Coordinates of C-alpha atoms in Angstrom, one line a residue:
X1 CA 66.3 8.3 13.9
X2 CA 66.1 9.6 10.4
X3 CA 65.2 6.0 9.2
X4 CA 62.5 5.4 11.6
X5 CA 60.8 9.0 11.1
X6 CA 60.5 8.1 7.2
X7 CA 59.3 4.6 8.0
X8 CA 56.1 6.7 10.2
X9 CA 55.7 8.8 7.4
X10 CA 55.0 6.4 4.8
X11 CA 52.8 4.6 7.1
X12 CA 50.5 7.4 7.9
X13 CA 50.4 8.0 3.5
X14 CA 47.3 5.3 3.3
X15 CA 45.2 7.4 5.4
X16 CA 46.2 11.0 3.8
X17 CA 45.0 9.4 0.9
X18 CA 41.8 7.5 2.1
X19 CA 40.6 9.8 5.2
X20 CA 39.4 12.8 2.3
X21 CA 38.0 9.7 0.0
X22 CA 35.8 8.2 2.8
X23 CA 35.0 11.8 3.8
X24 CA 34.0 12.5 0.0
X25 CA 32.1 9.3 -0.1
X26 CA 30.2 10.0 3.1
X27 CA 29.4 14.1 2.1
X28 CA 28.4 12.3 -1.3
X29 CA 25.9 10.1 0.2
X30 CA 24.5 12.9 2.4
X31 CA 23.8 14.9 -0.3
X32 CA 22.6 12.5 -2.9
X33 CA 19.6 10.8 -0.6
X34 CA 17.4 13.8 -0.4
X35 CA 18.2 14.0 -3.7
X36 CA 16.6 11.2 -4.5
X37 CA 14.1 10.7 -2.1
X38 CA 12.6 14.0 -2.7
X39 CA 13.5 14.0 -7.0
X40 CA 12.5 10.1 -7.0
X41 CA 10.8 8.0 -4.2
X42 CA 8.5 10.8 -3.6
X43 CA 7.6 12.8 -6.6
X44 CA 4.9 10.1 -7.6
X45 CA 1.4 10.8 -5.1
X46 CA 0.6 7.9 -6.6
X47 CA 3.6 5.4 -5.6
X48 CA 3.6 4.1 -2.5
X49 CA 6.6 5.6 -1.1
X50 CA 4.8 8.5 -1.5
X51 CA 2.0 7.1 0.1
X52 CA 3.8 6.2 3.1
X53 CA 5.5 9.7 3.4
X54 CA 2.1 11.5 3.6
X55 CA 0.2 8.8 6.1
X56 CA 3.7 9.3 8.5
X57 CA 4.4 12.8 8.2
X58 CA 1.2 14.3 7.4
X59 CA -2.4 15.1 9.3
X60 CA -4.8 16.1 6.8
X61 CA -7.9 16.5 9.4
X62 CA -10.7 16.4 7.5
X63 CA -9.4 13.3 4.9
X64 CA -11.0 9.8 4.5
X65 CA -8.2 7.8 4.0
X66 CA -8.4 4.4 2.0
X67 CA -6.3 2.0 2.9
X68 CA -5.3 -1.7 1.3
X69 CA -4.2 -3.7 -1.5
X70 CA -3.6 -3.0 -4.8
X71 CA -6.9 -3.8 -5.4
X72 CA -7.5 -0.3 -3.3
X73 CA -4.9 1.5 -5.5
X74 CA -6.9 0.5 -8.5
X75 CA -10.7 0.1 -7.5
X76 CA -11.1 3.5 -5.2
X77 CA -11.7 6.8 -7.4
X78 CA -11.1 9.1 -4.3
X79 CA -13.2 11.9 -6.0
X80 CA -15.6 10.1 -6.6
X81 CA -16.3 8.5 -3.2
X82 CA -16.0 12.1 -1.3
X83 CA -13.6 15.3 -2.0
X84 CA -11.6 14.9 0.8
X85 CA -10.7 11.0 0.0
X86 CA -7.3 10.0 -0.4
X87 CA -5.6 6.4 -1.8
X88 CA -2.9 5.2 0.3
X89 CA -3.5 1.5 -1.8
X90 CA -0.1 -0.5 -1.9
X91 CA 0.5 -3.3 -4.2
X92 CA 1.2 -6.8 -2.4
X93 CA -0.4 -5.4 0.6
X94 CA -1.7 -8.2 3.2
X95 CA -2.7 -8.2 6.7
X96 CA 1.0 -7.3 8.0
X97 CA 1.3 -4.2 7.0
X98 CA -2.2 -3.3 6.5
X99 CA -2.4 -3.4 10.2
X100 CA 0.7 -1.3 10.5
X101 CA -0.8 1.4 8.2
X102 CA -4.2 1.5 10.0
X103 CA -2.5 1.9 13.2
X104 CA -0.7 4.4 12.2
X105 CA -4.0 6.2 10.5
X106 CA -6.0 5.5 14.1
X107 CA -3.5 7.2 16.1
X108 CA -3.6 10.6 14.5
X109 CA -6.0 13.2 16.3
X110 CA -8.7 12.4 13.3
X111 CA -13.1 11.4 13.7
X112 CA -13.7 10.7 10.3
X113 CA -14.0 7.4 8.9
X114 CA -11.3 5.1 7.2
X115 CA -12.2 3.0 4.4
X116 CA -10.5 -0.9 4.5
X117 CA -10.3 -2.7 1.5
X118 CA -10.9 -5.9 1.7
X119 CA -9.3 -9.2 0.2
X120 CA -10.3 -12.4 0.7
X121 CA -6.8 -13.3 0.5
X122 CA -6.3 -10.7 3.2
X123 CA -4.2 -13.1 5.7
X124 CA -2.2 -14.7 3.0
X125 CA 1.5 -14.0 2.9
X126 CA 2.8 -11.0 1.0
X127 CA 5.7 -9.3 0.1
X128 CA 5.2 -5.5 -0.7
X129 CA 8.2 -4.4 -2.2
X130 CA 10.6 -2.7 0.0
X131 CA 11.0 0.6 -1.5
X132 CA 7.6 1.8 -0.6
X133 CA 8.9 2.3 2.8
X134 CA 12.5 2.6 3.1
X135 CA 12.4 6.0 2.7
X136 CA 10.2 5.9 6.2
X137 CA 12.6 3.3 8.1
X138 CA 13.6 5.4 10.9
X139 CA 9.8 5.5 11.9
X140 CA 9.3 3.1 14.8
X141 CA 6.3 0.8 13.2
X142 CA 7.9 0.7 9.7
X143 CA 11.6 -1.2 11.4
X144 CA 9.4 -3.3 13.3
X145 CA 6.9 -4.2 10.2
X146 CA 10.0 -5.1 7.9
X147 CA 12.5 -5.8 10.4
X148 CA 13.1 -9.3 9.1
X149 CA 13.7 -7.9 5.7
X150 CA 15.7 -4.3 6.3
X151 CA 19.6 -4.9 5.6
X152 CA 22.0 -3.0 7.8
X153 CA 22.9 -0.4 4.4
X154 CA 19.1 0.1 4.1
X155 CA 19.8 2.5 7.4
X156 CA 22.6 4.2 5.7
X157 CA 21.8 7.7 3.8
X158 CA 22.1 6.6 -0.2
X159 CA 23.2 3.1 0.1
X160 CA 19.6 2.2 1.8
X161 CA 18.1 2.8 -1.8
X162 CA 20.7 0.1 -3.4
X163 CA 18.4 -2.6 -4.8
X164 CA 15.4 -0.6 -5.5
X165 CA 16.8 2.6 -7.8
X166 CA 14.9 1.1 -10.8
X167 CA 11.6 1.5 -8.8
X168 CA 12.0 5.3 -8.1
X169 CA 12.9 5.6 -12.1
X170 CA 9.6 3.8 -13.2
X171 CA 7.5 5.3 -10.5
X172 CA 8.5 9.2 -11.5
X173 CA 8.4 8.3 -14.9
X174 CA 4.8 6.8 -14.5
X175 CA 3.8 10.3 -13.8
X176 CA 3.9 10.9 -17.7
X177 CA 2.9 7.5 -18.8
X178 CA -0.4 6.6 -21.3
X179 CA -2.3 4.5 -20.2
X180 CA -3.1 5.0 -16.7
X181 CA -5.4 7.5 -14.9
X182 CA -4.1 9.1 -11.6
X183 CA -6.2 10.7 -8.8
X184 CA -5.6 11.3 -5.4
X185 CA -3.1 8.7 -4.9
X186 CA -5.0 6.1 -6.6
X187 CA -3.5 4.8 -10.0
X188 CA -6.2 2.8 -12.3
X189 CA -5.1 1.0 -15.8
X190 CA -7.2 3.0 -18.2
X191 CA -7.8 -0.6 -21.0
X192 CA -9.6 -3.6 -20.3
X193 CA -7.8 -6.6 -21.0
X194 CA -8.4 -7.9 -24.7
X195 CA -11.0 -10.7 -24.8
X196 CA -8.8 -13.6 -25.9
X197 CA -6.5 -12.9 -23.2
X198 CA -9.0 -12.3 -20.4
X199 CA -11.0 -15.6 -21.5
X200 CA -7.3 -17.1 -20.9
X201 CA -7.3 -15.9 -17.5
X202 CA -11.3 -17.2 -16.4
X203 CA -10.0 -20.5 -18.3
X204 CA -7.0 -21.0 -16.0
X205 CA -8.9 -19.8 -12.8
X206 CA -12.1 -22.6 -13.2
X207 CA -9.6 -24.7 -13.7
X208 CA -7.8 -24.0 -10.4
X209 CA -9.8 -23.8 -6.8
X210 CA -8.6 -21.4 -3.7
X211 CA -10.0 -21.4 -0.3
X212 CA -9.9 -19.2 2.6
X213 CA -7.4 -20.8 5.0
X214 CA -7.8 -20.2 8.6
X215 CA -5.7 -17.8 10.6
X216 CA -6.6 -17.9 13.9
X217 CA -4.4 -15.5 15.5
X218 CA -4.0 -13.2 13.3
X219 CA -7.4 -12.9 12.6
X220 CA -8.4 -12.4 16.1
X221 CA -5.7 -9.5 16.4
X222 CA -7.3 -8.0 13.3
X223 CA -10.5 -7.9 15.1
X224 CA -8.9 -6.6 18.3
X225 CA -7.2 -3.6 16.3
X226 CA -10.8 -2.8 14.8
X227 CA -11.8 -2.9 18.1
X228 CA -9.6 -0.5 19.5
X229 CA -10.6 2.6 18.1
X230 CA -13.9 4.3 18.2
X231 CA -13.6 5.8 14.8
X232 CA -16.2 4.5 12.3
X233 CA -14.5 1.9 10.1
X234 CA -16.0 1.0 6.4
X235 CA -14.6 -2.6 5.8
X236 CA -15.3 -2.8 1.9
X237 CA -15.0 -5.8 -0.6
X238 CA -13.9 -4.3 -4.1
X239 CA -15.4 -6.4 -7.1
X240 CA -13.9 -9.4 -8.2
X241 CA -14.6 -11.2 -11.4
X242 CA -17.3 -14.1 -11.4
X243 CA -14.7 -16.7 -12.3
X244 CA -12.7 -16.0 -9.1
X245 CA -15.8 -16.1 -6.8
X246 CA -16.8 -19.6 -8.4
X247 CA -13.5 -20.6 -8.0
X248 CA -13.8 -20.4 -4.1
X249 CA -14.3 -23.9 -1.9
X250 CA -15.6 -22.3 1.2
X251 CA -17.1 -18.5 0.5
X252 CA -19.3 -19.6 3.4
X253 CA -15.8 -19.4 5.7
X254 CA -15.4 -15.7 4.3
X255 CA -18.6 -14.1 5.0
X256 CA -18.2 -15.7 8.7
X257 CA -15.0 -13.3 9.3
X258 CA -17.3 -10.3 7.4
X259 CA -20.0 -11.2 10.2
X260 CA -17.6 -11.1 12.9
X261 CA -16.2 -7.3 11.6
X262 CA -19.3 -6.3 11.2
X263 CA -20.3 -7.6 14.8
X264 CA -18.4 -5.0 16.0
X265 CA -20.4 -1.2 16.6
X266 CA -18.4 0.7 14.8
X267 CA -17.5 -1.5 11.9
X268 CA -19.7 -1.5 8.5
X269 CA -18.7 -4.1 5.8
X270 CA -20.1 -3.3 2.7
X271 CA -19.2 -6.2 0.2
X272 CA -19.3 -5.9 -3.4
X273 CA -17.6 -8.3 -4.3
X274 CA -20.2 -9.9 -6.4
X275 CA -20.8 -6.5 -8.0
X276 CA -22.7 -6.9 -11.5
X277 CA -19.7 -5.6 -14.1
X278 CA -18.9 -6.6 -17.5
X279 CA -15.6 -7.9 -19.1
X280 CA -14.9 -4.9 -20.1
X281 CA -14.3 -3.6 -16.5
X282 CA -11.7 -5.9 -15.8
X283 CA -8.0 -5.8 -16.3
X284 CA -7.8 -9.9 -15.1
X285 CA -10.0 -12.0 -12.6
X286 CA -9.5 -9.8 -9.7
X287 CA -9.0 -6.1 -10.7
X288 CA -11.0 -3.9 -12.4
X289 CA -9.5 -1.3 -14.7
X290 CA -10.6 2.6 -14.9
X291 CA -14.1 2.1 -15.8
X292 CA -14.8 -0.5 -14.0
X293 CA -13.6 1.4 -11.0
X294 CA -15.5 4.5 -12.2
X295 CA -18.6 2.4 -11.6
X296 CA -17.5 0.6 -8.4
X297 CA -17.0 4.0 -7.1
X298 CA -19.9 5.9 -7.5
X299 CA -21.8 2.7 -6.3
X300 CA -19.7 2.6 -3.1
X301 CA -20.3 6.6 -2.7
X302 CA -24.4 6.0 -2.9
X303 CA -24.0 2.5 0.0
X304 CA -21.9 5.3 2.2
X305 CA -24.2 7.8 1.1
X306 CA -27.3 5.9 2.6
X307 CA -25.6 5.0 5.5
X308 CA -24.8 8.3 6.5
X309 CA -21.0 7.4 6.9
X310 CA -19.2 10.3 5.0
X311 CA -18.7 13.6 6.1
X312 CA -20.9 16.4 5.1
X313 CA -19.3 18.4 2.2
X314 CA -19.1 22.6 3.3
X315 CA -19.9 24.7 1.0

């Protein structure tokens, strides 16, 4: 009997020993991930995590959110288009997930309008980077957006942030980084690109040619969503450089879909794409940097402005 109570007892040794390390690890993990979502993934406005946080978890009434690409991050001075504008702009940011963030936007209790970037790349294929949303993954619309890309450990407090640690680091140190200009979510590269280097880029795109290619079904669904809501919708084309828009085979196919948005009562497109700018507004062929934003901006403000679109600013 003696023997066979010393063989149980060496057995159960293993789990005296492991049962308070996996507890450690788990208490460990529990602690650390507000720790970093709050210290990291959220302490940049300006990175889309953060981004994400405030469109899931926040009202804001009276804002006029902007919503797209990172050609929204980087064209859209919020101030400057009304006070209560806000950047939600995500790098990588195509019709997939726009549509998930403007659902999300139309279902709060809001009546002003939202502002829709537009690319004319819109139904392309992208891949926004993961960590602008993980921190959101328990929300219902952001599993089913990125459901073929979530791993099992991205639902598990800490470990869901393995992969994408170095994203949080540059994003909160961003925050006190030259170079850049920051406002209201929006992030804008404050230098033009040098001349050499941006007559490299217009080279290499006249010698290339891009097309809008056809979706069918997502672009109806697109148009269905719009249709959906009785809010007033801006759809907005952000400049582009010339050499991108000469590059195009068929702009004739683009401002069809414009038409079509546009069709709609409650949709505006305004499309200044073709806005006059110099090289010195551009960071490459199809973003502007801080000035050339400036300008974009204040132009955009005096379209919305004549339309009578934004809301009237209390005093």
């Amino acid at each position: 009997m003696a023997e066979i109570s010393s063989t149980s007892s060496s057995d159960r040794m293993p789990w005296r020993f492991l049962l308070p390390v996996l507890a450690g690890i788990v208490l460990g993990c529990a602690v650390l991930d507000p720790l970093i979502t709050h210290g990291l993934a959220w302490s940049n406005p300006s990175f889309g995590a953060a981004k994400v946080h405030r469109l899931f978890t926040e009202l804001h009434p009276d804002e006029v959110a902007i919503i797209g690409s990172s050609r929204a991050d980087g064209s859209y001075v919020p101030e400057l288009i009304h006070p209560a504008a806000w950047n939600y702009g995500i790098e990588e940011t195509g019709y997939d997930v726009t549509r998930m963030i403007l659902g999300q936007e139309l279902a709060k209790p809001k009546l002003g309008p939202v502002i829709i970037n537009f690319d004319h790349t819109f139904f392309s294929p992208y891949q926004p980077s993961i960590a602008h949303f993980i921190p959101e993954v328990r929300q219902a619309a952001v599993a089913e957006c990125f459901a073929q890309r979530l791993h099992w450990y991205n639902h598990v407090p800490t470990l869901r942030y393995f992969g994408v640690m170095d994203e949080y680091v540059k994003a909160f140190l961003s925050k006190y980084a030259s170079g850049t200009v920051q406002s209201n979510g929006g992030i804008f590269v404050n230098n033009a690109a040098p001349p050499e280097e941006l007559a490299g880029m217009v080279q290499r795109r006249n010698a290339t040619r891009h097309a809008w290619i056809p979706h069918p079904k997502e672009e109806q669904a697109w148009i269905d969503l719009l249709a959906s809501t009785k809010r007033t919708l801006v759809v907005v084309v952000a400049p582009y450089h010339p050499a991108y828009l000469q590059a195009e085979t068929n702009p004739a196919a683009v401002q069809e879909y414009l038409g079509r948005m546009e069709a709609l009562p409650h949709v505006h497109v305004v499309d200044l794409s073709a806005m006059p700018l110099p090289d010195s507004c551009f960071q490459n062929t199809t973003h502007v940097n801080w000035a050339g934003a400036v300008r974009f901006s204040k132009e955009l403000r005096s379209h919305l402005n004549a339309l009578e679109l934004l809301p009237i600013v209390q005093e």
